[in-house]
Coordinates of C-alpha atoms and ligand atoms in Angstrom, one line a residue:
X1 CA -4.6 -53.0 10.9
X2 CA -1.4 -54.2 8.5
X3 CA -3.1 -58.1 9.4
X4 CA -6.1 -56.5 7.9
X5 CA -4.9 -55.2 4.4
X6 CA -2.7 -57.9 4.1
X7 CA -6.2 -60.2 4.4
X8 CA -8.0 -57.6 1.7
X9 CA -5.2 -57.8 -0.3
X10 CA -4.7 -61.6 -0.3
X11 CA -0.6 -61.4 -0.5
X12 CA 1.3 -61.2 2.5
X13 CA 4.4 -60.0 0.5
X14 CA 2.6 -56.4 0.9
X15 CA 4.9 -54.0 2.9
X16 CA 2.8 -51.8 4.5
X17 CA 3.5 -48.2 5.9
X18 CA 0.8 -46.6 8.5
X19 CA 0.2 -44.1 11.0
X20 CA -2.1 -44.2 13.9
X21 CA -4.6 -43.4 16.6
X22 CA -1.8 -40.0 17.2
X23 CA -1.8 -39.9 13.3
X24 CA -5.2 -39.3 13.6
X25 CA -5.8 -37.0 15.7
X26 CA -3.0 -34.6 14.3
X27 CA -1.0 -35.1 17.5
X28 CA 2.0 -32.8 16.8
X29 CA 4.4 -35.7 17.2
X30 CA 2.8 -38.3 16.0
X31 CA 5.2 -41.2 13.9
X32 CA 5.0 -43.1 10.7
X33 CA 5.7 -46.7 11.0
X34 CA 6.3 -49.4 9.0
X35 CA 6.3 -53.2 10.0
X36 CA 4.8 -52.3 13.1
X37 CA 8.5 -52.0 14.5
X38 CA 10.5 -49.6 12.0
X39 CA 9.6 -46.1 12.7
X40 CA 10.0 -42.8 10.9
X41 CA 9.6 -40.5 13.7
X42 CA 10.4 -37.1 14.3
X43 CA 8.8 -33.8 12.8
X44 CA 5.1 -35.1 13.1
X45 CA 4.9 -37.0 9.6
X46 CA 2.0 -38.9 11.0
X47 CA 0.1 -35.8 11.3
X48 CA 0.6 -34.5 7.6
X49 CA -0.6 -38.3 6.9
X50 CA -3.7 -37.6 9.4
X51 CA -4.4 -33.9 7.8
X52 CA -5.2 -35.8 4.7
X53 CA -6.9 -38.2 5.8
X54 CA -4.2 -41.1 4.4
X55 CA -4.3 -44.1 6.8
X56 CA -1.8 -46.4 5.0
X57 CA 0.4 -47.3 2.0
X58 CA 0.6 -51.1 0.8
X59 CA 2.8 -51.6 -1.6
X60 CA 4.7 -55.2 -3.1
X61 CA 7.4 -55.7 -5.8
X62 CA 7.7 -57.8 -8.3
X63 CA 10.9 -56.9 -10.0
X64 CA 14.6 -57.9 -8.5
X65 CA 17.0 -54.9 -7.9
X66 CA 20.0 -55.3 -9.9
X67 CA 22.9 -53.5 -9.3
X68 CA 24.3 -51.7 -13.1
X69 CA 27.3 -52.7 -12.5
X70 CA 27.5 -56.5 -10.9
X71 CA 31.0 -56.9 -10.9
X72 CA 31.8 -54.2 -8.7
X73 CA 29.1 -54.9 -6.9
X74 CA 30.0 -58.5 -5.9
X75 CA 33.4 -57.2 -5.3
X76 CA 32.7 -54.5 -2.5
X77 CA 29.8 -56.9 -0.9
X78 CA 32.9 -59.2 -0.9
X79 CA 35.2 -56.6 0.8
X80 CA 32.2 -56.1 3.1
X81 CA 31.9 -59.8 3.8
X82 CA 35.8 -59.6 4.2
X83 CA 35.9 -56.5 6.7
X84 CA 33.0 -56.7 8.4
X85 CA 32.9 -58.8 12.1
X86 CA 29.8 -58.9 13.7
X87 CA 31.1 -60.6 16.6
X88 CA 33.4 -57.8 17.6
X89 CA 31.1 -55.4 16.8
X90 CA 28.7 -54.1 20.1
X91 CA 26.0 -52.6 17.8
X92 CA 25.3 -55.9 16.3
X93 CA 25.8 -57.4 19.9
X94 CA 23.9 -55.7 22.4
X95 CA 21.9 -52.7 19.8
X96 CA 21.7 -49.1 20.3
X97 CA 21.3 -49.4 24.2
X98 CA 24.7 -51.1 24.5
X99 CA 26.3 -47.4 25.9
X100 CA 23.8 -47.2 28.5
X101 CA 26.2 -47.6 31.6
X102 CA 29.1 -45.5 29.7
X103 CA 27.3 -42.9 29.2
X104 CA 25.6 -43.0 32.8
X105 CA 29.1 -43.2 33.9
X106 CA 30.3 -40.3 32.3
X107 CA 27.3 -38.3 33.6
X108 CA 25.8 -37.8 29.7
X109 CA 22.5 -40.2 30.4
X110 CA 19.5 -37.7 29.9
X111 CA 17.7 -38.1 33.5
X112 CA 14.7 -36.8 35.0
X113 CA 14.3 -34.2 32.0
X114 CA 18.1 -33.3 31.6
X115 CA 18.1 -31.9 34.9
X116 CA 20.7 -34.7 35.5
X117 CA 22.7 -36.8 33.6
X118 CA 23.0 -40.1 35.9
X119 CA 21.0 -42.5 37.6
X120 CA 20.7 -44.7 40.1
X121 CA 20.1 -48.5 38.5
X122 CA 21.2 -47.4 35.0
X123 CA 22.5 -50.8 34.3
X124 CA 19.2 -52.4 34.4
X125 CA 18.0 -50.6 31.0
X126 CA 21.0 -51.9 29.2
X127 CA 21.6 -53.5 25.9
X128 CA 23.0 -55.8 28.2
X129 CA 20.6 -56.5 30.5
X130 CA 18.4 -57.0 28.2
X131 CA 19.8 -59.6 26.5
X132 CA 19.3 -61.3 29.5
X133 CA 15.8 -60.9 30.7
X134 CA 13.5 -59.9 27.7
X135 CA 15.2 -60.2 24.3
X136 CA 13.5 -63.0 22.1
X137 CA 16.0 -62.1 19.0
X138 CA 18.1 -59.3 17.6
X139 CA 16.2 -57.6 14.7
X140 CA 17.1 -55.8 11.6
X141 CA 16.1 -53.7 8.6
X142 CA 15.7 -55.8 5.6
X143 CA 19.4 -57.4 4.8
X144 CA 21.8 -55.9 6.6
X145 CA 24.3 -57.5 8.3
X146 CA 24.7 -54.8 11.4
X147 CA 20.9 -56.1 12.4
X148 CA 21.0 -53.3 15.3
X149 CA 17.7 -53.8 16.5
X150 CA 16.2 -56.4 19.4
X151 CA 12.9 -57.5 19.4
X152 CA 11.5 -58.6 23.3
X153 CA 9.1 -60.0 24.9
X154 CA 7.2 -59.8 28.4
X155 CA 4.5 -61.9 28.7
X156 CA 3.2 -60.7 32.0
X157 CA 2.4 -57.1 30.5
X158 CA 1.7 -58.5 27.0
X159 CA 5.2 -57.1 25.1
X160 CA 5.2 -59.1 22.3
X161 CA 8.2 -59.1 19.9
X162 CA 6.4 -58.1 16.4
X163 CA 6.7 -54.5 18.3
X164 CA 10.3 -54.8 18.3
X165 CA 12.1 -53.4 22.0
X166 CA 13.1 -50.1 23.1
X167 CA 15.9 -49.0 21.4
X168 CA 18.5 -46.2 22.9
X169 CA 15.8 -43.0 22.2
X170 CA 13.1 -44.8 23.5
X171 CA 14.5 -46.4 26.7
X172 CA 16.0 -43.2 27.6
X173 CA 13.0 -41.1 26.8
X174 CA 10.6 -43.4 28.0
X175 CA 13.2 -44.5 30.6
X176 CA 16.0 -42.5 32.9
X177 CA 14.3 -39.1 31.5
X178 CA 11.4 -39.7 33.5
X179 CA 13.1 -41.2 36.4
X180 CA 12.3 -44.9 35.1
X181 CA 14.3 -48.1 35.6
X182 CA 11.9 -51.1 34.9
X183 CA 13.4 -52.6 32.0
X184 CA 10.3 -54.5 32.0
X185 CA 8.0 -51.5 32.0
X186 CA 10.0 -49.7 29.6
X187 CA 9.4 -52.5 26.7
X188 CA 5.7 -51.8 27.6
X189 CA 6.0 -47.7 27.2
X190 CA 8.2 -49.0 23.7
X191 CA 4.8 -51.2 22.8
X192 CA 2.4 -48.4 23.5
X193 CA 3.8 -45.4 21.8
X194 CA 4.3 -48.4 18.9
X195 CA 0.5 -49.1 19.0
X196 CA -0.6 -45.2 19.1
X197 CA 2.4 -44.6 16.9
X198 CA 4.0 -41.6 18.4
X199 CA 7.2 -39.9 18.0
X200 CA 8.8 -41.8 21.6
X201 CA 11.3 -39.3 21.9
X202 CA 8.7 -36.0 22.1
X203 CA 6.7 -38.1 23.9
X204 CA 8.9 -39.0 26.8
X205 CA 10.2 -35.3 26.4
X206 CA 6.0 -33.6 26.5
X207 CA 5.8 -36.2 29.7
X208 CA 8.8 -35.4 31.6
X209 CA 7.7 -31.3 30.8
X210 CA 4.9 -32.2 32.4
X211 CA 6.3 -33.8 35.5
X212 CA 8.7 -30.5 36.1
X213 CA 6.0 -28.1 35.6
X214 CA 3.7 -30.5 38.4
X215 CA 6.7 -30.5 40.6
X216 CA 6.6 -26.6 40.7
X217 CA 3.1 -26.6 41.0
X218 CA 2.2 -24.9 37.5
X219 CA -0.2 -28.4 36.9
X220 CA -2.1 -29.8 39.8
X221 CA -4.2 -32.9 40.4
X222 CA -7.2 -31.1 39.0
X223 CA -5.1 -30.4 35.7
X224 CA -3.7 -34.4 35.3
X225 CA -6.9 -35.6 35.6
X226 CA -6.3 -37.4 39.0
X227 CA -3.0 -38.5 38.0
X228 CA 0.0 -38.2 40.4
X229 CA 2.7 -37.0 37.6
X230 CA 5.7 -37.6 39.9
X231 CA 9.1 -39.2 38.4
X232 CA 9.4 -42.3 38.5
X233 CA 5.6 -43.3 38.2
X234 CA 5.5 -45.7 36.0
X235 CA 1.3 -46.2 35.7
X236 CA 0.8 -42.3 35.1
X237 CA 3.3 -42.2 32.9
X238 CA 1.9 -45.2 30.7
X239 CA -2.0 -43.6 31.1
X240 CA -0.5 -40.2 30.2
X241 CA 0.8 -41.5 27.0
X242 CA -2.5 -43.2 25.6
X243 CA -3.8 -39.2 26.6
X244 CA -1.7 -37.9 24.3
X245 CA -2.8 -39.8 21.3
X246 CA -6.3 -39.9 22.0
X247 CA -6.0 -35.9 23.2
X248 CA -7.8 -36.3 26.3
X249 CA -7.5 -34.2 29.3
X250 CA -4.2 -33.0 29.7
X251 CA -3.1 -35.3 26.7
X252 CA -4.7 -32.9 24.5
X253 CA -2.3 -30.0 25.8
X254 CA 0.7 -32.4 25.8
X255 CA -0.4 -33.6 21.9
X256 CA 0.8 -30.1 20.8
X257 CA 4.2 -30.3 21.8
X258 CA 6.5 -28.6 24.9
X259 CA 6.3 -25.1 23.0
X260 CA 2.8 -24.7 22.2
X261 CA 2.1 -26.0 25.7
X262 CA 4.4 -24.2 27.6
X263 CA 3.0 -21.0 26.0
X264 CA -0.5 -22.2 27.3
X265 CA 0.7 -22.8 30.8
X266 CA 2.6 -19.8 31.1
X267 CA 6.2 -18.3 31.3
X268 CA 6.9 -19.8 34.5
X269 CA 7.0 -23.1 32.6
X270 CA 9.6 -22.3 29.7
X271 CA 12.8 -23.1 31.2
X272 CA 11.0 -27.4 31.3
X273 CA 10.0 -26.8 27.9
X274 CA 13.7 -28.4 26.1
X275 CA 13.0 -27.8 22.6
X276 CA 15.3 -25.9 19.1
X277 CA 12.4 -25.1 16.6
X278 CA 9.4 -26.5 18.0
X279 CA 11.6 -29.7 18.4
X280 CA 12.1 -31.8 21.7
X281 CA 15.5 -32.4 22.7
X282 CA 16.5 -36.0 21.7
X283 CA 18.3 -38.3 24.0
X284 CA 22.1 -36.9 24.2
X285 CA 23.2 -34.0 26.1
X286 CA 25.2 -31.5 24.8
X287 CA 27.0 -30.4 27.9
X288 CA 29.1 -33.3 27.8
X289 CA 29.2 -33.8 24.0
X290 CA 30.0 -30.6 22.5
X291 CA 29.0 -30.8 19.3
X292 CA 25.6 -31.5 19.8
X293 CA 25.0 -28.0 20.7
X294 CA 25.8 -27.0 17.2
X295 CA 24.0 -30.1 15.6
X296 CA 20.4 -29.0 17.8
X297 CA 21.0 -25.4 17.1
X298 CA 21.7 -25.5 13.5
X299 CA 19.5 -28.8 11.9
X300 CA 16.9 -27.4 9.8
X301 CA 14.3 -29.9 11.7
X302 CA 15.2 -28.8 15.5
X303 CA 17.1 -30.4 18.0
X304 CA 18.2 -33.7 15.9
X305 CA 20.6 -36.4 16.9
X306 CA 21.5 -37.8 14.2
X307 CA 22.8 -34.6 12.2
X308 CA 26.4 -35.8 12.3
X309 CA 28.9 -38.0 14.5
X310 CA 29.0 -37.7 18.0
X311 CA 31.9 -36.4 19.6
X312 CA 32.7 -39.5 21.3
X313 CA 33.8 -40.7 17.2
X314 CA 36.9 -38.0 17.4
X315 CA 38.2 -39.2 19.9
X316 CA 40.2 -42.7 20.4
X317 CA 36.7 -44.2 20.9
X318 CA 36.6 -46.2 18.2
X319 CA 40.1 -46.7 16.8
X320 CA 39.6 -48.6 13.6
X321 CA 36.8 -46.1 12.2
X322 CA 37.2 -42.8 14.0
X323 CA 39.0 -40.8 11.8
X324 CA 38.0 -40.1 8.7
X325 CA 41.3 -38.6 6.7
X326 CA 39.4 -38.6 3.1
X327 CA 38.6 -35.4 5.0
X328 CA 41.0 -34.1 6.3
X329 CA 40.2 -35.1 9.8
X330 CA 43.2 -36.9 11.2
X331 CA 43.3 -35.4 14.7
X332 CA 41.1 -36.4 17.4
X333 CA 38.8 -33.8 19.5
X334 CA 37.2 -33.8 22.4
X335 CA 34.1 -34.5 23.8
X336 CA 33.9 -31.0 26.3
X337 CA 36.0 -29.1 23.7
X338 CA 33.7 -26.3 21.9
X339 CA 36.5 -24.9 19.3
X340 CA 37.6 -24.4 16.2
X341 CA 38.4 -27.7 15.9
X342 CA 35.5 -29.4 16.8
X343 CA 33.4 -26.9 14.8
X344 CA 35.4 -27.9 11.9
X345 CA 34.5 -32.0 12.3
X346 CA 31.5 -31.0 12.7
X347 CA 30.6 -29.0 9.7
X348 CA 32.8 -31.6 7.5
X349 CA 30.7 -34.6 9.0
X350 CA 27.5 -32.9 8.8
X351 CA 27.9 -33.3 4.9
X352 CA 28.8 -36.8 5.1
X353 CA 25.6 -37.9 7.1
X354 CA 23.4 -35.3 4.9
X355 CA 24.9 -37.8 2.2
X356 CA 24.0 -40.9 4.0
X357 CA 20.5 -39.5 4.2
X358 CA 20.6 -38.9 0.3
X359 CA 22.0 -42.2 -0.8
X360 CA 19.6 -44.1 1.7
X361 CA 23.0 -45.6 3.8
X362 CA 22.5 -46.2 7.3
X363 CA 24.9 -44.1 9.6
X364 CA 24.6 -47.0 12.3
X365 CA 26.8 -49.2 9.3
X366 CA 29.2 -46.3 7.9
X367 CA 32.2 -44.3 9.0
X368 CA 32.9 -43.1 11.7
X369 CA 30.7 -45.1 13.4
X370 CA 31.0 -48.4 11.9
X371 CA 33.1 -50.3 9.0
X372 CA 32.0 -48.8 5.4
X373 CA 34.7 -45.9 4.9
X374 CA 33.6 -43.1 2.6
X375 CA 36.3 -44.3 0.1
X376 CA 33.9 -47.8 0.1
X377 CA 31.0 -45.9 0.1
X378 CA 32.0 -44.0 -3.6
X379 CA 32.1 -47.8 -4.7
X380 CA 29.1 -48.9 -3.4
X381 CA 27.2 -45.7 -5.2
X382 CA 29.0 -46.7 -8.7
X383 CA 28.2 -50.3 -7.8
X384 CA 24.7 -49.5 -7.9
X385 CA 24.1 -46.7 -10.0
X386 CA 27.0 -46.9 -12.7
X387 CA 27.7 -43.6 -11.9
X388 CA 31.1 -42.5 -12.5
X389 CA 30.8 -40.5 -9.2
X390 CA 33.7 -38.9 -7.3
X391 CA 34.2 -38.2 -3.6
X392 CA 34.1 -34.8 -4.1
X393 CA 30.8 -34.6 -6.1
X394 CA 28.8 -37.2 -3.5
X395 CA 30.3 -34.8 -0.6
X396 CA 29.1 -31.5 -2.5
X397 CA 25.4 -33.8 -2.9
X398 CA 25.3 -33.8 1.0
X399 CA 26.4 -29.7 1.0
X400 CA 23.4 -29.1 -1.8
X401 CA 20.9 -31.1 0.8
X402 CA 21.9 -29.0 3.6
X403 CA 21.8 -25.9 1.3
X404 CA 18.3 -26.5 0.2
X405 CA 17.0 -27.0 3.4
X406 CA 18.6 -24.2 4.5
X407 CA 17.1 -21.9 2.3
X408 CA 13.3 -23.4 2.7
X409 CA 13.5 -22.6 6.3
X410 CA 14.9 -19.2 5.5
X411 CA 11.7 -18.8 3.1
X412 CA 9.7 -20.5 5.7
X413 CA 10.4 -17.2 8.2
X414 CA 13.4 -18.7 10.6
X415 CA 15.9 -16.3 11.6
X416 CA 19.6 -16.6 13.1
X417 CA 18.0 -16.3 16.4
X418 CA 16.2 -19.7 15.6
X419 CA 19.8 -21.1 15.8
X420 CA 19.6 -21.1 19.5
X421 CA 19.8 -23.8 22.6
X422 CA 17.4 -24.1 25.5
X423 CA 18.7 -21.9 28.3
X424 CA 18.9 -25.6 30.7
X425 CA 21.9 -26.4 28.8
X426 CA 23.7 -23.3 29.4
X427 CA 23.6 -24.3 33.2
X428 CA 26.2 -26.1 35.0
X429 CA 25.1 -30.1 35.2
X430 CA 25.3 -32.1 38.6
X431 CA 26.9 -35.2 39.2
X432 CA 29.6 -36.9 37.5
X433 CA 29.9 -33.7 35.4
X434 CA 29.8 -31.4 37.5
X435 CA 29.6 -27.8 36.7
X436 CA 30.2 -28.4 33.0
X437 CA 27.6 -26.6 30.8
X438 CA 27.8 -24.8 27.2
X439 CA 29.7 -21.9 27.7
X440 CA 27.6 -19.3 25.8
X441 CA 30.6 -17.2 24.6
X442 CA 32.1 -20.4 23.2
X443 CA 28.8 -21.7 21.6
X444 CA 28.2 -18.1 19.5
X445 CA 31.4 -18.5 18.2
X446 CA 31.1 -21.8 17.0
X447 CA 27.9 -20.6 15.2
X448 CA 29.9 -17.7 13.6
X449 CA 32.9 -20.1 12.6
X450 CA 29.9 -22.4 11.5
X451 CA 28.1 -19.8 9.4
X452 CA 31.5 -18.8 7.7
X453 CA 31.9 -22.5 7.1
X454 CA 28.8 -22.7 5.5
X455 CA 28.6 -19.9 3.6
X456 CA 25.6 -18.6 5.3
X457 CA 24.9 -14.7 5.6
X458 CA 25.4 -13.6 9.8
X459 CA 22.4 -11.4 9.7
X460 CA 19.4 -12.8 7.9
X461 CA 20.9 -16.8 7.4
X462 CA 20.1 -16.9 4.2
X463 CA 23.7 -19.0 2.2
X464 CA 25.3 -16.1 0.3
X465 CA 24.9 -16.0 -3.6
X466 CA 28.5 -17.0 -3.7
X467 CA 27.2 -20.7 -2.2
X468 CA 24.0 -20.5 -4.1
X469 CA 26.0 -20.6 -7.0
X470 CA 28.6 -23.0 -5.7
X471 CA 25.5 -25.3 -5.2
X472 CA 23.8 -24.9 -8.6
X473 CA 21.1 -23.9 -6.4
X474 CA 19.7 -20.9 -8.3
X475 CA 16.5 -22.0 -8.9
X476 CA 15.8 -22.3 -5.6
X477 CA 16.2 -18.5 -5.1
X478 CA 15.2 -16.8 -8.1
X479 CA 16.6 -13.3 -6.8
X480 CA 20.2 -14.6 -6.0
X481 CA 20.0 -15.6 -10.2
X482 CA 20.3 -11.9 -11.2
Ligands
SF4_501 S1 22.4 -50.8 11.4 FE1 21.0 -49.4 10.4 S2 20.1 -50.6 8.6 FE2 21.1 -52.1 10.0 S3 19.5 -52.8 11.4 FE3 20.5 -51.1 12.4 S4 19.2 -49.3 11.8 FE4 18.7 -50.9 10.4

């Protein structure tokens, strides 16, 4: 379709961003993509663009950003220049799949719908296996030096590289999740849910839901359609998926998500259903990184990865970038510690990447993860704007986001008890960590410590008027004004 307009429009310097067949059909998870290759997913944006009836944007500029304050600018893009060395740095290297055996090794590799966190063959859906077999080039968002992304290509199955490659979500979700370790197959389930447009995590997650409940006998043949839905089947799992977004057969169940689904099928099913809000449970698993049981109980969207660092950041991981002491944080946690501590980084990074998501800076090139330090990242916000913008006030910006969408989902009807973990990760895990799990005691008291943090009120989590005010926010809640 982007061939298409680009032809109507005559200018191939159009940018166009689209949704799809799933788009279309209102599938609960279904993506916005732009580029073909750089997806928006999560939260079913493609079906608000489908509910009315809103295909695609086009859109081309004609004016050249300048920053408002050039010198500056040219000096921190020099400092970045400076700092920043790609070829020490495995992001650029080998992309987000580059942790794949570390985090198989340490038992934290979502598998066969978190009912494991290891498997066999793990290696051969790395970063660096790729590299070897299927990568045509490294790809990137538009300028940035980090260029995190791979673009591949299988000729035998028709992967071609304008699709980009599976990145971490998607070769775990699409990958060791469902018991699947053909890298080759893998950058054809990356293609598909590119082509239908789907969310690849909840799509993995809706597939690998089904697989459990068929295991335990709650879907049969007769339900599937014919289709074996054992782990590890690679052609069912690629037929399922083109189900989903055209909602046929069983597709049409999956399409609504693992809640609405598992309510269908029946109780029996809820403990496959792994989903915070309505949300399926992204690629990382809690019981080995702590925090993440705060971040999927607490993000206003449902289980979300990317709501702050992972745990792995406060600890000697990454010595050059881990700490961040603008702060406060200058002692390491971690990763199976749920304390006071690690509630603490969590709540003060949570406002950091809230910022990132306000300024439009990738977290994938920033602290903790990666070389831009918050001090740097002040500069690069008066570089551009001319702001005379502290720390402080850019930190608060990030508190205000979080704030606001606090209090819409508060308005919206969620409760504390929203705030809550699928009862999977409260069991003990198997393999290389073995009988580690989220301690329940300790994860309700992080969510106390959290709310106190926060400002938010214990019984109905609403923020108090005291943070309301803090925030400036009283227009949002005209009764906290009075
Ligand atoms: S580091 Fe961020 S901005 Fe750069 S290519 Fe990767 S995702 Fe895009």
């Amino acid at each position: 379709m982007e061939d298409g307009i680009r032809e109507e429009l005559g200018d191939k310097l159009y940018r166009i961003i689209q949704t799809g067949i799933a788009g279309e059909n209102l599938v609960r998870y279904a993506a916005v993509v732009n580029e073909l290759k750089h997806f928006n997913g999560r939260c079913g944006l493609g079906a608000v663009m489908g509910s009315k009836n809103l295909k695609a944007i086009a859109c081309r500029g004609r004016v050249r950003m300048k920053p408002a304050d050039p010198e500056l600018s040219s000096q921190v893009l020099t400092w970045f220049r400076n700092s920043y060395d790609k070829k020490r740095d495995p992001m650029h290297q080998y992309g987000t799949t580059r942790g794949i055996p570390s985090l198989n090794a340490e038992g934290i590799l979502p598998t066969r719908n978190f009912l494991q966190g290891h498997m066999e063959h793990a290696d051969d859906i790395s970063g660096q296996t790729m590299a070897k077999e299927i990568l045509k080039k490294p790809g990137t968002c538009f300028a940035c030096a980090v260029a995190c992304k791979r673009e591949v290509e299988v000729e035998e199955l028709g992967v071609e590289p304008r699709y980009g490659g599976p990145e971490y979500e998607t070769m775990a979700a699409q990958g060791s999740l469902l018991g699947i370790h053909d890298l080759k197959q893998i950058a054809k389930a990356n293609q598909l849910v590119g082509q239908y447009v789907l969310d690849s995590i909840s799509t993995g997650m809706a597939i690998a839901f089904a697989m459990e409940c068929y295991e335990h006998g709650l879907l049969t043949k007769e339900d599937t359609g014919g289709l074996e839905l054992t782990w590890g089947n690679i052609e069912a799992t690629q037929q399922l998926i083109g189900m989903i977004a055209r909602r046929e057969g069983l597709g049409d169940l999956l399409a609504e998500g693992t809640m609405r689904a598992s309510e269908k099928i029946g109780e029996k099913s809820r403990p496959f259903a792994l989903h915070v809000k309505g949300q399926e449970l992204p690629m990382h698993e809690p019981r080995g990184k702590k925090s993440l049981a705060l971040a999927y109980a607490i993000s206003p969207t449902g289980a979300d990865h990317v709501e702050a660092p992972h745990d792995p950041f406060f600890t000697a991981f990454h010595a050059e970038t881990t700490m961040m002491p603008e702060l406060g944080i200058t002692e390491s946690s971690q990763p199976k510690e749920l304390d006071p501590r690690k509630t603490k980084h969590f709540y003060k990074t949570q406002r950091v990447w809230s910022l990132y998501n306000t300024i439009g800076m990738c977290n994938f090139a920033a602290a903790p993860i990666n070389a831009i330090s918050l001090t740097k990242t002040v500069e690069f916000v008066r570089a551009m704007t001319g702001w005379d913008v502290s720390l402080y006030e850019l930190i608060q910006a990030g508190e205000r986001a979080d704030t606001m969408s606090r209090i819409f989902n508060v308005r919206e009807g969620f409760t504390p008890a929203d705030d809550t973990l699928p009862a999977r990760l409260f069991e003990p895990m198997e393999g290389p960590l073995d009988g580690e799990r989220v301690d329940p005691q300790a994860f309700e008291q992080a969510l106390a410590d959290y709310y106190l943090l926060a400002g938010w009120d214990a019984k109905t989590g609403m923020p108090t008027k005291a943070k309301i005010m803090e925030m400036d926010l009283e227009w949002a809640v005209p009764s906290a004004a009075g």
